[in-house]
Amino acid sequence: MGMRAVSQRPDWSASAAGRHFSSMGDVLTEARRHVPSDAIGETAFGRLMDCASTLPAAAAAHEFWIELRPRDPERADLIFTLVPGWPLMDAMIPWCRSGSGPAAWAFGGFLERAAAGSLPAMPDWMCVELDVLADGSSLGLFAGSPRTSGFPDGVTAAKALALVTGTEDPAVLRDWQAGAAAVAGLVNPIRGIGSFPERKDAPLRVWSTVSADEGTTDALGRLGWEGDLAAVKAFEDGWPFADKAFLDTDFVCGRLGPVAGVERVRPGGWTEMNPGLWAKRLRWAADAGWCDRDQADAWVSVIGSRVVETEAGPTTLNLGINHVKFVFGDGDGDPYMKLYLGGNMGQIRSAA
């Protein structure tokens, strides 16, 4: 199926109001009015702006996330979603060709081939993840499976990631297949698979659901994870909310790495726009020492839909909390939490 055959979505950034935003940096400028400094520090936001000012405004049309670390408040990373057939696929090509590194060039090649016609093993969705650092940004790419089923095996998942990243190295593909096969066989079908070629050791990230009956601790035990299973178990036993659970695992050269991320996602998702439900979760996190109460309350205050007036008419900015992640075993001390602010432009949302 060609990517243009599934395109039914209007391009918000090309609308009269959307043209007011020349880049994603303009979107973040608007968002900053509703995001207090306790939620995102000034240094972190300035780096986000530098990164986002080079991206097309369409990157905010479907869904973007800002990744925050409570214990490192001046670090914030940027993630956004691409869906086959939607305008952002084409809009990202100039960014990929504008002097970025080899990973961005290869991704641009994938986007050009997709724009020209059908591609085999096209993922249902993709994510671009930008680690926003003091000396520039580092690119990561994800290939996503059908949300209802997941990739059924490691080979299928690895092929989808190879398509997106342009990777042809047989040794790398074997390593990806081995890591993905371990998760698909011992945990659950894979929901997303990602590559971070510009990070140390270029880890593979495999993202999967975890059933409530088995739990993350049991899943990591079956994988042979050598981290502190007792710490993961203590977190699982303490989390008092009936939320969806996901597991992030990293593989280096086909071997399971030391880092594991345990995600908790509200069943209604970030577009639910219900601050009270997230207030309960984040105040629990503050009481448990994962973040400060001021941070928790600041993040909750961000949730909501706002009308943005432009010379060409109104548009909508939506902000919420997508999920939280609890990271274990990265070697930098105690486990820590990440929070993911979600947002988009031009869509109408209402409170749950």
Short mmCIF file of C-alpha atoms in Angstrom, two decimals:
data_model
loop_
_atom_site.label_atom_id
_atom_site.label_comp_id
_atom_site.label_asym_id
_atom_site.label_seq_id
_atom_site.Cartn_x
_atom_site.Cartn_y
_atom_site.Cartn_z
CA MET A 1 0.00 0.00 0.00
CA GLY A 2 1.46 3.38 -0.98
CA MET A 3 1.73 5.92 1.76
CA ARG A 4 -0.40 8.48 -0.09
CA ALA A 5 -3.27 6.00 -0.40
CA VAL A 6 -3.96 6.21 3.34
CA SER A 7 -3.76 9.99 3.66
CA GLN A 8 -7.08 11.41 4.83
CA ARG A 9 -5.81 13.98 7.31
CA PRO A 10 -5.72 17.72 6.55
CA ASP A 11 -2.42 19.45 7.07
CA TRP A 12 -2.94 21.77 10.05
CA SER A 13 0.33 23.62 9.36
CA ALA A 14 -0.91 24.58 5.88
CA SER A 15 -4.21 25.98 7.16
CA ALA A 16 -4.71 29.72 7.47
CA ALA A 17 -4.12 29.69 11.22
CA GLY A 18 -1.39 27.06 10.97
CA ARG A 19 0.69 29.20 8.60
CA HIS A 20 1.14 31.59 11.52
CA PHE A 21 3.65 29.00 12.84
CA SER A 22 6.72 28.91 10.63
CA SER A 23 8.45 26.18 12.66
CA MET A 24 7.88 23.92 15.63
CA GLY A 25 9.82 26.52 17.59
CA ASP A 26 6.84 28.87 17.20
CA VAL A 27 4.59 26.17 18.64
CA LEU A 28 6.86 25.79 21.68
CA THR A 29 6.91 29.56 22.13
CA GLU A 30 3.14 29.44 22.43
CA ALA A 31 3.31 26.41 24.70
CA ARG A 32 5.77 28.17 27.02
CA ARG A 33 3.04 30.60 28.07
CA HIS A 34 1.24 27.66 29.68
CA VAL A 35 4.27 25.73 31.00
CA PRO A 36 5.76 27.14 34.24
CA SER A 37 9.49 27.07 34.96
CA ASP A 38 8.96 24.43 37.64
CA ALA A 39 7.77 22.14 34.83
CA ILE A 40 10.62 22.93 32.39
CA GLY A 41 13.71 24.91 33.39
CA GLU A 42 14.89 27.90 31.38
CA THR A 43 18.08 26.26 30.11
CA ALA A 44 16.22 23.14 29.05
CA PHE A 45 13.56 25.16 27.28
CA GLY A 46 16.13 27.32 25.49
CA ARG A 47 17.81 24.21 24.08
CA LEU A 48 14.43 22.84 23.05
CA MET A 49 13.73 26.07 21.20
CA ASP A 50 17.05 25.95 19.36
CA CYS A 51 16.29 22.40 18.22
CA ALA A 52 12.61 22.98 17.39
CA SER A 53 13.28 26.14 15.38
CA THR A 54 14.79 23.96 12.64
CA LEU A 55 11.80 21.60 12.47
CA PRO A 56 8.64 22.11 10.38
CA ALA A 57 5.56 23.26 12.27
CA ALA A 58 3.80 20.11 11.05
CA ALA A 59 5.82 18.18 13.66
CA ALA A 60 3.24 19.44 16.18
CA ALA A 61 0.17 18.50 14.15
CA HIS A 62 -0.22 14.85 15.20
CA GLU A 63 1.55 14.36 18.52
CA PHE A 64 4.75 15.55 20.15
CA TRP A 65 6.25 14.76 23.52
CA ILE A 66 8.69 16.63 25.72
CA GLU A 67 10.72 14.23 27.86
CA LEU A 68 11.59 15.62 31.30
CA ARG A 69 13.78 14.36 34.14
CA PRO A 70 12.78 15.58 37.61
CA ARG A 71 16.31 15.10 38.95
CA ASP A 72 17.87 16.89 35.98
CA PRO A 73 15.49 19.82 35.43
CA GLU A 74 17.68 21.50 32.83
CA ARG A 75 17.44 18.53 30.45
CA ALA A 76 14.48 18.13 28.09
CA ASP A 77 14.29 16.02 24.94
CA LEU A 78 11.88 16.22 22.02
CA ILE A 79 9.90 13.41 20.37
CA PHE A 80 7.27 13.57 17.63
CA THR A 81 5.25 11.07 15.63
CA LEU A 82 5.02 10.47 11.90
CA VAL A 83 2.24 8.43 10.29
CA PRO A 84 2.40 7.11 6.70
CA GLY A 85 0.40 9.27 4.37
CA TRP A 86 0.36 12.36 6.58
CA PRO A 87 2.01 15.58 5.37
CA LEU A 88 4.84 15.56 7.92
CA MET A 89 6.44 12.62 6.10
CA ASP A 90 7.26 14.89 3.15
CA ALA A 91 7.89 17.98 5.28
CA MET A 92 10.73 16.26 7.14
CA ILE A 93 12.79 15.60 4.01
CA PRO A 94 14.38 19.10 3.85
CA TRP A 95 15.30 18.86 7.55
CA CYS A 96 17.01 15.52 6.95
CA ARG A 97 18.96 17.00 4.02
CA SER A 98 19.94 20.26 5.73
CA GLY A 99 23.36 19.22 6.95
CA SER A 100 22.42 16.77 9.69
CA GLY A 101 24.45 13.62 10.33
CA PRO A 102 24.43 10.25 8.53
CA ALA A 103 21.43 8.94 10.48
CA ALA A 104 19.28 11.89 9.39
CA TRP A 105 20.47 11.53 5.78
CA ALA A 106 19.53 7.86 5.77
CA PHE A 107 16.12 8.66 7.26
CA GLY A 108 15.64 11.28 4.56
CA GLY A 109 16.33 8.61 1.96
CA PHE A 110 13.58 6.45 3.45
CA LEU A 111 11.16 9.39 3.39
CA GLU A 112 11.97 10.11 -0.26
CA ARG A 113 11.38 6.48 -1.25
CA ALA A 114 8.11 6.46 0.70
CA ALA A 115 6.99 9.65 -1.06
CA ALA A 116 7.73 8.09 -4.44
CA GLY A 117 5.54 5.03 -3.93
CA SER A 118 4.80 1.95 -1.86
CA LEU A 119 7.40 0.30 0.38
CA PRO A 120 7.32 -3.20 1.84
CA ALA A 121 7.04 -3.58 5.63
CA MET A 122 5.97 0.04 6.13
CA PRO A 123 5.46 0.62 9.88
CA ASP A 124 2.09 1.89 11.07
CA TRP A 125 3.81 4.84 12.75
CA MET A 126 7.27 6.21 13.42
CA CYS A 127 8.82 8.39 16.11
CA VAL A 128 11.71 10.80 15.81
CA GLU A 129 13.46 11.24 19.15
CA LEU A 130 15.96 14.09 19.58
CA ASP A 131 18.23 14.06 22.62
CA VAL A 132 18.65 17.81 23.10
CA LEU A 133 22.12 18.35 24.54
CA ALA A 134 24.29 21.37 25.26
CA ASP A 135 26.36 20.78 22.12
CA GLY A 136 23.49 19.87 19.78
CA SER A 137 20.92 17.13 19.28
CA SER A 138 21.27 13.38 18.84
CA LEU A 139 18.83 11.44 16.63
CA GLY A 140 16.89 8.29 17.44
CA LEU A 141 14.29 6.60 15.21
CA PHE A 142 11.43 4.23 16.05
CA ALA A 143 9.27 1.97 13.93
CA GLY A 144 5.85 1.18 15.37
CA SER A 145 3.59 -1.81 14.92
CA PRO A 146 -0.19 -1.98 14.61
CA ARG A 147 -1.40 -0.80 18.00
CA THR A 148 -3.80 -3.69 18.49
CA SER A 149 -1.42 -6.56 17.75
CA GLY A 150 2.26 -5.61 17.74
CA PHE A 151 5.06 -7.06 15.65
CA PRO A 152 4.63 -10.85 15.89
CA ASP A 153 8.34 -11.75 15.84
CA GLY A 154 11.84 -10.36 15.88
CA VAL A 155 12.40 -10.64 12.15
CA THR A 156 9.35 -8.53 11.29
CA ALA A 157 10.26 -5.88 13.85
CA ALA A 158 13.89 -5.69 12.72
CA LYS A 159 12.86 -5.37 9.07
CA ALA A 160 10.59 -2.45 9.87
CA LEU A 161 13.37 -0.63 11.74
CA ALA A 162 15.86 -1.38 8.96
CA LEU A 163 13.47 0.19 6.45
CA VAL A 164 13.10 3.40 8.47
CA THR A 165 16.80 3.76 9.26
CA GLY A 166 18.15 2.61 5.90
CA THR A 167 20.31 0.02 7.68
CA GLU A 168 21.71 -2.75 5.47
CA ASP A 169 24.59 -4.10 7.57
CA PRO A 170 23.88 -7.86 8.02
CA ALA A 171 25.58 -7.97 11.43
CA VAL A 172 23.46 -5.11 12.75
CA LEU A 173 20.30 -6.72 11.39
CA ARG A 174 21.16 -10.01 13.09
CA ASP A 175 21.68 -8.21 16.39
CA TRP A 176 18.36 -6.39 16.01
CA GLN A 177 16.55 -9.62 15.21
CA ALA A 178 18.10 -11.35 18.24
CA GLY A 179 17.07 -8.59 20.67
CA ALA A 180 13.59 -8.26 19.22
CA ALA A 181 13.10 -12.03 19.17
CA ALA A 182 13.97 -12.28 22.86
CA VAL A 183 11.30 -9.73 23.80
CA ALA A 184 8.67 -11.12 21.42
CA GLY A 185 9.27 -14.65 22.68
CA LEU A 186 9.65 -14.03 26.41
CA VAL A 187 7.51 -10.93 27.07
CA ASN A 188 4.88 -9.93 24.50
CA PRO A 189 4.58 -8.82 20.85
CA ILE A 190 6.66 -5.72 20.18
CA ARG A 191 4.85 -2.39 19.98
CA GLY A 192 7.85 -0.31 18.92
CA ILE A 193 11.50 -0.82 18.05
CA GLY A 194 14.09 1.93 17.91
CA SER A 195 17.70 2.67 17.09
CA PHE A 196 19.93 5.31 18.69
CA PRO A 197 22.92 5.35 16.32
CA GLU A 198 24.38 8.55 17.79
CA ARG A 199 24.40 7.36 21.41
CA LYS A 200 27.27 5.48 22.97
CA ASP A 201 27.20 1.82 21.82
CA ALA A 202 24.23 2.60 19.48
CA PRO A 203 21.66 0.68 21.57
CA LEU A 204 18.54 -0.98 20.22
CA ARG A 205 15.36 -0.11 22.14
CA VAL A 206 12.49 -2.60 22.23
CA TRP A 207 9.12 -1.49 23.60
CA SER A 208 6.41 -4.00 24.57
CA THR A 209 3.32 -4.33 26.70
CA VAL A 210 3.40 -6.19 29.99
CA SER A 211 0.29 -7.93 31.23
CA ALA A 212 -1.04 -7.07 34.67
CA ASP A 213 -1.01 -10.75 35.66
CA GLU A 214 2.71 -11.29 34.97
CA GLY A 215 4.23 -7.94 35.86
CA THR A 216 7.42 -6.22 34.75
CA THR A 217 9.58 -7.99 37.32
CA ASP A 218 8.68 -11.43 35.98
CA ALA A 219 9.20 -10.29 32.39
CA LEU A 220 12.69 -8.96 33.17
CA GLY A 221 13.48 -12.18 35.02
CA ARG A 222 12.56 -14.28 31.98
CA LEU A 223 14.80 -12.08 29.82
CA GLY A 224 17.72 -12.68 32.18
CA TRP A 225 18.09 -9.03 33.14
CA GLU A 226 20.97 -8.64 35.59
CA GLY A 227 19.72 -5.46 37.25
CA ASP A 228 18.06 -5.03 40.62
CA LEU A 229 14.82 -6.98 40.27
CA ALA A 230 13.96 -6.24 43.89
CA ALA A 231 13.87 -2.50 43.15
CA VAL A 232 11.56 -3.07 40.19
CA LYS A 233 9.34 -5.31 42.30
CA ALA A 234 9.17 -2.71 45.08
CA PHE A 235 8.03 -0.10 42.57
CA GLU A 236 5.41 -2.44 41.07
CA ASP A 237 4.05 -3.33 44.49
CA GLY A 238 3.88 0.33 45.47
CA TRP A 239 2.20 1.76 42.35
CA PRO A 240 -1.46 1.91 43.40
CA PHE A 241 -3.12 2.71 40.06
CA ALA A 242 -4.69 0.39 37.46
CA ASP A 243 -2.71 1.78 34.52
CA LYS A 244 -1.34 0.21 31.39
CA ALA A 245 2.21 -1.13 31.76
CA PHE A 246 4.97 -1.15 29.17
CA LEU A 247 8.57 -2.34 29.27
CA ASP A 248 11.56 -0.66 27.59
CA THR A 249 14.61 -2.85 27.14
CA ASP A 250 17.94 -1.92 25.54
CA PHE A 251 20.18 -4.31 23.62
CA VAL A 252 23.80 -3.73 22.62
CA CYS A 253 25.29 -6.08 20.01
CA GLY A 254 22.36 -8.44 20.49
CA ARG A 255 22.80 -8.70 24.26
CA LEU A 256 20.39 -7.33 26.86
CA GLY A 257 21.78 -4.15 28.41
CA PRO A 258 21.63 -2.95 32.00
CA VAL A 259 18.91 -0.30 31.50
CA ALA A 260 15.21 -1.12 31.82
CA GLY A 261 12.35 1.34 31.73
CA VAL A 262 8.95 0.64 33.28
CA GLU A 263 6.20 2.86 31.83
CA ARG A 264 2.80 3.64 33.27
CA VAL A 265 0.14 5.05 30.94
CA ARG A 266 -3.34 6.24 31.90
CA PRO A 267 -5.98 4.20 30.02
CA GLY A 268 -7.49 7.39 28.58
CA GLY A 269 -4.18 8.68 27.19
CA TRP A 270 -2.85 12.23 27.28
CA THR A 271 -5.75 13.64 25.25
CA GLU A 272 -8.13 12.80 28.07
CA MET A 273 -7.35 16.22 29.60
CA ASN A 274 -8.21 15.23 33.17
CA PRO A 275 -5.78 16.99 35.56
CA GLY A 276 -7.22 15.36 38.66
CA LEU A 277 -6.28 11.84 37.60
CA TRP A 278 -2.67 12.83 36.94
CA ALA A 279 -2.53 14.90 40.13
CA LYS A 280 -3.16 11.71 42.12
CA ARG A 281 -0.38 9.85 40.31
CA LEU A 282 2.21 12.60 40.50
CA ARG A 283 1.54 13.38 44.13
CA TRP A 284 2.09 9.69 44.83
CA ALA A 285 5.38 9.97 42.91
CA ALA A 286 6.39 13.03 44.95
CA ASP A 287 5.55 11.29 48.24
CA ALA A 288 7.62 8.29 47.11
CA GLY A 289 10.61 10.52 46.32
CA TRP A 290 10.58 10.28 42.52
CA CYS A 291 10.02 14.03 42.06
CA ASP A 292 9.28 17.18 44.05
CA ARG A 293 5.76 18.30 44.89
CA ASP A 294 6.34 21.64 43.14
CA GLN A 295 7.32 19.77 39.96
CA ALA A 296 4.29 17.48 40.22
CA ASP A 297 1.87 20.37 40.60
CA ALA A 298 3.52 22.32 37.77
CA TRP A 299 3.15 19.39 35.36
CA VAL A 300 -0.50 18.97 36.26
CA SER A 301 -1.11 22.68 35.66
CA VAL A 302 -0.05 22.24 32.03
CA ILE A 303 -2.96 19.93 31.17
CA GLY A 304 -5.65 21.49 29.02
CA SER A 305 -6.79 22.84 25.64
CA ARG A 306 -6.22 26.50 24.80
CA VAL A 307 -7.53 28.61 21.96
CA VAL A 308 -4.69 30.44 20.23
CA GLU A 309 -5.68 33.56 18.32
CA THR A 310 -3.79 34.36 15.12
CA GLU A 311 -4.31 37.03 12.48
CA ALA A 312 -5.87 34.35 10.28
CA GLY A 313 -8.19 33.05 12.96
CA PRO A 314 -8.12 30.74 16.00
CA THR A 315 -6.40 27.41 16.37
CA THR A 316 -6.02 25.03 19.29
CA LEU A 317 -3.05 24.08 21.45
CA ASN A 318 -3.50 20.90 23.49
CA LEU A 319 -1.13 19.89 26.28
CA GLY A 320 -1.28 16.91 28.61
CA ILE A 321 0.75 14.15 30.22
CA ASN A 322 1.37 11.15 28.00
CA HIS A 323 3.04 8.81 30.48
CA VAL A 324 5.70 8.41 33.14
CA LYS A 325 8.68 6.10 32.98
CA PHE A 326 10.72 4.67 35.84
CA VAL A 327 14.28 3.87 34.81
CA PHE A 328 16.34 1.18 36.51
CA GLY A 329 19.95 0.07 36.12
CA ASP A 330 21.55 2.84 34.08
CA GLY A 331 24.62 3.00 36.33
CA ASP A 332 24.16 6.63 37.41
CA GLY A 333 22.84 5.91 40.88
CA ASP A 334 19.33 5.27 42.11
CA PRO A 335 16.38 4.59 39.82
CA TYR A 336 14.74 7.75 38.52
CA MET A 337 11.58 8.94 36.82
CA LYS A 338 10.94 10.60 33.47
CA LEU A 339 7.77 12.44 32.58
CA TYR A 340 6.46 12.92 29.05
CA LEU A 341 4.38 15.99 28.30
CA GLY A 342 2.21 15.39 25.25
CA GLY A 343 0.83 17.96 22.87
CA ASN A 344 -0.49 18.82 19.43
CA MET A 345 -1.92 21.73 17.49
CA GLY A 346 -5.13 22.26 15.56
CA GLN A 347 -7.30 19.54 17.09
CA ILE A 348 -10.27 20.04 19.40
CA ARG A 349 -10.11 18.33 22.78
CA SER A 350 -12.53 18.27 25.68
CA ALA A 351 -12.09 17.31 29.31
CA ALA A 352 -13.01 13.77 30.32
#
